[in-house]
C-alpha positions as protocol buffer text, in pm:
chain_id: "A"
residue {
  index: 1
  type: HIS
  ca { x: -3571 y: 15653 z: -7181 }
}
residue {
  index: 2
  type: PRO
  ca { x: -3913 y: 15503 z: -7116 }
}
residue {
  index: 3
  type: GLU
  ca { x: -4185 y: 15578 z: -7364 }
}
residue {
  index: 4
  type: TRP
  ca { x: -4435 y: 15850 z: -7280 }
}
residue {
  index: 5
  type: THR
  ca { x: -4800 y: 15857 z: -7384 }
}
residue {
  index: 6
  type: ARG
  ca { x: -5005 y: 16175 z: -7408 }
}
residue {
  index: 7
  type: ILE
  ca { x: -5359 y: 16170 z: -7275 }
}
residue {
  index: 8
  type: ARG
  ca { x: -5559 y: 16467 z: -7403 }
}
residue {
  index: 9
  type: ILE
  ca { x: -5835 y: 16544 z: -7155 }
}
residue {
  index: 10
  type: VAL
  ca { x: -6136 y: 16774 z: -7183 }
}
residue {
  index: 11
  type: MET
  ca { x: -6166 y: 17026 z: -6898 }
}
residue {
  index: 12
  type: ASP
  ca { x: -6537 y: 16993 z: -6818 }
}
residue {
  index: 13
  type: SER
  ca { x: -6703 y: 17243 z: -6585 }
}
residue {
  index: 14
  type: GLY
  ca { x: -7026 y: 17042 z: -6599 }
}
residue {
  index: 15
  type: ALA
  ca { x: -6882 y: 16702 z: -6503 }
}
residue {
  index: 16
  type: ALA
  ca { x: -6950 y: 16580 z: -6150 }
}
residue {
  index: 17
  type: GLU
  ca { x: -6629 y: 16373 z: -6146 }
}
residue {
  index: 18
  type: SER
  ca { x: -6335 y: 16291 z: -6369 }
}
residue {
  index: 19
  type: VAL
  ca { x: -6415 y: 16003 z: -6604 }
}
residue {
  index: 20
  type: GLY
  ca { x: -6217 y: 15825 z: -6875 }
}
residue {
  index: 21
  type: PRO
  ca { x: -6279 y: 15543 z: -7123 }
}
residue {
  index: 22
  type: PRO
  ca { x: -6141 y: 15192 z: -7052 }
}
residue {
  index: 23
  type: GLY
  ca { x: -5868 y: 15228 z: -7316 }
}
residue {
  index: 24
  type: MET
  ca { x: -5740 y: 15561 z: -7183 }
}
residue {
  index: 25
  type: ALA
  ca { x: -5437 y: 15417 z: -7003 }
}
residue {
  index: 26
  type: PRO
  ca { x: -5356 y: 15065 z: -7126 }
}
residue {
  index: 27
  type: GLY
  ca { x: -5145 y: 14876 z: -6876 }
}
residue {
  index: 28
  type: VAL
  ca { x: -5290 y: 15057 z: -6575 }
}
residue {
  index: 29
  type: PRO
  ca { x: -5529 y: 14826 z: -6391 }
}
residue {
  index: 30
  type: ILE
  ca { x: -5892 y: 14925 z: -6353 }
}
residue {
  index: 31
  type: VAL
  ca { x: -5966 y: 14865 z: -5987 }
}
residue {
  index: 32
  type: GLU
  ca { x: -6294 y: 14864 z: -5800 }
}
residue {
  index: 33
  type: SER
  ca { x: -6394 y: 15201 z: -5659 }
}
residue {
  index: 34
  type: PRO
  ca { x: -6658 y: 15289 z: -5398 }
}
residue {
  index: 35
  type: ARG
  ca { x: -6875 y: 15419 z: -5683 }
}
residue {
  index: 36
  type: SER
  ca { x: -6843 y: 15106 z: -5897 }
}
residue {
  index: 37
  type: ARG
  ca { x: -6908 y: 14890 z: -5590 }
}
residue {
  index: 38
  type: ARG
  ca { x: -7238 y: 15076 z: -5537 }
}
residue {
  index: 39
  type: GLY
  ca { x: -7335 y: 15022 z: -5901 }
}
residue {
  index: 40
  type: GLN
  ca { x: -7315 y: 15390 z: -5986 }
}
residue {
  index: 41
  type: ALA
  ca { x: -7400 y: 15488 z: -6341 }
}
residue {
  index: 42
  type: TYR
  ca { x: -7368 y: 15811 z: -6537 }
}
residue {
  index: 43
  type: ILE
  ca { x: -7637 y: 15962 z: -6753 }
}
residue {
  index: 44
  type: ALA
  ca { x: -7520 y: 16052 z: -7104 }
}
residue {
  index: 45
  type: ALA
  ca { x: -7647 y: 16355 z: -7293 }
}
residue {
  index: 46
  type: GLY
  ca { x: -7899 y: 16132 z: -7473 }
}
residue {
  index: 47
  type: GLY
  ca { x: -8030 y: 15989 z: -7144 }
}
residue {
  index: 48
  type: GLU
  ca { x: -7853 y: 15651 z: -7163 }
}
residue {
  index: 49
  type: ARG
  ca { x: -7708 y: 15500 z: -6846 }
}
residue {
  index: 50
  type: ILE
  ca { x: -7333 y: 15433 z: -6853 }
}
residue {
  index: 51
  type: ALA
  ca { x: -7200 y: 15197 z: -6585 }
}
residue {
  index: 52
  type: ASN
  ca { x: -6903 y: 15292 z: -6366 }
}
residue {
  index: 53
  type: MET
  ca { x: -6648 y: 15013 z: -6426 }
}
residue {
  index: 54
  type: GLY
  ca { x: -6405 y: 15115 z: -6150 }
}
residue {
  index: 55
  type: GLN
  ca { x: -6116 y: 15356 z: -6148 }
}
residue {
  index: 56
  type: GLN
  ca { x: -5761 y: 15402 z: -6270 }
}
residue {
  index: 57
  type: ILE
  ca { x: -5496 y: 15576 z: -6064 }
}
residue {
  index: 58
  type: LEU
  ca { x: -5250 y: 15738 z: -6304 }
}
residue {
  index: 59
  type: VAL
  ca { x: -4904 y: 15876 z: -6235 }
}
residue {
  index: 60
  type: VAL
  ca { x: -4885 y: 16167 z: -6480 }
}
residue {
  index: 61
  type: VAL
  ca { x: -4669 y: 16463 z: -6576 }
}
residue {
  index: 62
  type: THR
  ca { x: -4797 y: 16799 z: -6704 }
}
residue {
  index: 63
  type: ASN
  ca { x: -4657 y: 16978 z: -7009 }
}
residue {
  index: 64
  type: GLU
  ca { x: -4468 y: 17194 z: -6758 }
}
residue {
  index: 65
  type: GLY
  ca { x: -4293 y: 16884 z: -6619 }
}
residue {
  index: 66
  type: PHE
  ca { x: -4471 y: 16861 z: -6283 }
}
residue {
  index: 67
  type: GLY
  ca { x: -4561 y: 16514 z: -6156 }
}
residue {
  index: 68
  type: ALA
  ca { x: -4903 y: 16433 z: -6016 }
}
residue {
  index: 69
  type: GLN
  ca { x: -5141 y: 16151 z: -5943 }
}
residue {
  index: 70
  type: ALA
  ca { x: -5478 y: 16156 z: -6118 }
}
residue {
  index: 71
  type: VAL
  ca { x: -5778 y: 15934 z: -6041 }
}
residue {
  index: 72
  type: TYR
  ca { x: -6033 y: 15873 z: -6315 }
}
residue {
  index: 73
  type: GLN
  ca { x: -6354 y: 15677 z: -6287 }
}
residue {
  index: 74
  type: ILE
  ca { x: -6378 y: 15444 z: -6588 }
}
residue {
  index: 75
  type: ALA
  ca { x: -6688 y: 15422 z: -6805 }
}
residue {
  index: 76
  type: GLU
  ca { x: -6772 y: 15380 z: -7172 }
}
residue {
  index: 77
  type: VAL
  ca { x: -6729 y: 15749 z: -7254 }
}
residue {
  index: 78
  type: THR
  ca { x: -6585 y: 15887 z: -7577 }
}
residue {
  index: 79
  type: ARG
  ca { x: -6311 y: 16105 z: -7426 }
}
residue {
  index: 80
  type: PRO
  ca { x: -6150 y: 16156 z: -7087 }
}
residue {
  index: 81
  type: LEU
  ca { x: -6310 y: 16438 z: -6887 }
}
residue {
  index: 82
  type: THR
  ca { x: -6157 y: 16623 z: -6593 }
}
residue {
  index: 83
  type: ALA
  ca { x: -6419 y: 16760 z: -6355 }
}
residue {
  index: 84
  type: VAL
  ca { x: -6340 y: 17125 z: -6288 }
}
residue {
  index: 85
  type: GLY
  ca { x: -6536 y: 17116 z: -5961 }
}
residue {
  index: 86
  type: THR
  ca { x: -6327 y: 16827 z: -5828 }
}
residue {
  index: 87
  type: THR
  ca { x: -6012 y: 17007 z: -5943 }
}
residue {
  index: 88
  type: CYS
  ca { x: -6118 y: 17318 z: -5748 }
}
residue {
  index: 89
  type: ASP
  ca { x: -6203 y: 17107 z: -5441 }
}
residue {
  index: 90
  type: LYS
  ca { x: -5836 y: 17000 z: -5432 }
}
residue {
  index: 91
  type: GLY
  ca { x: -5715 y: 17356 z: -5372 }
}
residue {
  index: 92
  type: ASN
  ca { x: -5698 y: 17483 z: -5729 }
}
residue {
  index: 93
  type: ILE
  ca { x: -5836 y: 17778 z: -5921 }
}
residue {
  index: 94
  type: VAL
  ca { x: -5931 y: 17707 z: -6283 }
}
residue {
  index: 95
  type: VAL
  ca { x: -5926 y: 18000 z: -6524 }
}
residue {
  index: 96
  type: TYR
  ca { x: -6064 y: 17995 z: -6879 }
}
residue {
  index: 97
  type: GLY
  ca { x: -5970 y: 18244 z: -7153 }
}
residue {
  index: 98
  type: PRO
  ca { x: -6030 y: 18279 z: -7527 }
}
residue {
  index: 99
  type: CYS
  ca { x: -5724 y: 18068 z: -7627 }
}
residue {
  index: 100
  type: GLY
  ca { x: -5696 y: 17835 z: -7328 }
}
residue {
  index: 101
  type: GLY
  ca { x: -5661 y: 17854 z: -6955 }
}
residue {
  index: 102
  type: CYS
  ca { x: -5478 y: 17734 z: -6651 }
}
residue {
  index: 103
  type: ILE
  ca { x: -5508 y: 17543 z: -6328 }
}
residue {
  index: 104
  type: TYR
  ca { x: -5341 y: 17729 z: -6043 }
}
residue {
  index: 105
  type: HIS
  ca { x: -5266 y: 17537 z: -5723 }
}
residue {
  index: 106
  type: MET
  ca { x: -5313 y: 17790 z: -5443 }
}
residue {
  index: 107
  type: GLU
  ca { x: -5076 y: 17630 z: -5190 }
}
residue {
  index: 108
  type: SER
  ca { x: -4777 y: 17552 z: -5415 }
}
residue {
  index: 109
  type: GLY
  ca { x: -4822 y: 17823 z: -5678 }
}
residue {
  index: 110
  type: ILE
  ca { x: -4781 y: 17566 z: -5955 }
}
residue {
  index: 111
  type: GLN
  ca { x: -4960 y: 17663 z: -6274 }
}
residue {
  index: 112
  type: THR
  ca { x: -5067 y: 17407 z: -6533 }
}
residue {
  index: 113
  type: ASN
  ca { x: -5178 y: 17544 z: -6868 }
}
residue {
  index: 114
  type: PHE
  ca { x: -5433 y: 17399 z: -7107 }
}
residue {
  index: 115
  type: SER
  ca { x: -5528 y: 17489 z: -7464 }
}
residue {
  index: 116
  type: ARG
  ca { x: -5849 y: 17561 z: -7648 }
}
residue {
  index: 117
  type: ARG
  ca { x: -5876 y: 17357 z: -7966 }
}
residue {
  index: 118
  type: GLY
  ca { x: -6186 y: 17378 z: -8181 }
}
residue {
  index: 119
  type: GLY
  ca { x: -6378 y: 17544 z: -7899 }
}
residue {
  index: 120
  type: ILE
  ca { x: -6291 y: 17268 z: -7648 }
}
residue {
  index: 121
  type: TYR
  ca { x: -6057 y: 17324 z: -7355 }
}
residue {
  index: 122
  type: GLU
  ca { x: -5803 y: 17039 z: -7346 }
}
residue {
  index: 123
  type: LEU
  ca { x: -5538 y: 16948 z: -7091 }
}
residue {
  index: 124
  type: ASP
  ca { x: -5243 y: 16730 z: -7195 }
}
residue {
  index: 125
  type: LEU
  ca { x: -5120 y: 16484 z: -6934 }
}
residue {
  index: 126
  type: TRP
  ca { x: -4830 y: 16249 z: -7000 }
}
residue {
  index: 127
  type: MET
  ca { x: -4773 y: 15909 z: -6850 }
}
residue {
  index: 128
  type: LYS
  ca { x: -4507 y: 15647 z: -6885 }
}
residue {
  index: 129
  type: THR
  ca { x: -4627 y: 15362 z: -7100 }
}
residue {
  index: 130
  type: ASP
  ca { x: -4502 y: 15128 z: -6827 }
}
residue {
  index: 131
  type: GLN
  ca { x: -4646 y: 15264 z: -6501 }
}
residue {
  index: 132
  type: THR
  ca { x: -4464 y: 15002 z: -6291 }
}
residue {
  index: 133
  type: ASN
  ca { x: -4142 y: 15209 z: -6302 }
}
residue {
  index: 134
  type: SER
  ca { x: -4300 y: 15551 z: -6249 }
}
residue {
  index: 135
  type: CYS
  ca { x: -4114 y: 15802 z: -6039 }
}
residue {
  index: 136
  type: ASP
  ca { x: -4212 y: 16107 z: -5837 }
}
residue {
  index: 137
  type: GLN
  ca { x: -3951 y: 16328 z: -6005 }
}
residue {
  index: 138
  type: PRO
  ca { x: -3985 y: 16276 z: -6383 }
}
residue {
  index: 139
  type: GLN
  ca { x: -3622 y: 16351 z: -6477 }
}
residue {
  index: 140
  type: ASP
  ca { x: -3656 y: 16163 z: -6804 }
}
residue {
  index: 141
  type: PHE
  ca { x: -3969 y: 16348 z: -6919 }
}
residue {
  index: 142
  type: PRO
  ca { x: -3926 y: 16459 z: -7283 }
}
residue {
  index: 143
  type: ARG
  ca { x: -3959 y: 16837 z: -7249 }
}
residue {
  index: 144
  type: GLN
  ca { x: -3891 y: 16901 z: -7617 }
}
residue {
  index: 145
  type: GLY
  ca { x: -4072 y: 16769 z: -7921 }
}
residue {
  index: 146
  type: ARG
  ca { x: -4414 y: 16734 z: -7759 }
}
């Protein structure tokens, strides 16, 4: 079986778009995006400008075993952030509760759960270490021992 890598992502209701650090998905190329082409930068909490370096297109699997494609803008951030607004714009409802929450896709009915750890809402996504042999139906996803 191919190796799987977990990416733990913060569900951020204040983020304008999903952003990850350059080392988030080694082996997945960082490609130019319309935002990086325009020279877009992000403003950190301390006011510093952080350049958009491009984007990564990841083939991922949720803890529930559902496959998806996720696009993250790449910048020198500390942790990957998923923009809740962008998630909702793609036909989802995001619900937060005291111990975690879920993303509910309105059309398919698929529910993806996330946890609250130390006050932070975190979503686990899994990707094959070698993205060149990714598949739409992740039959070899390790459902036990996560």
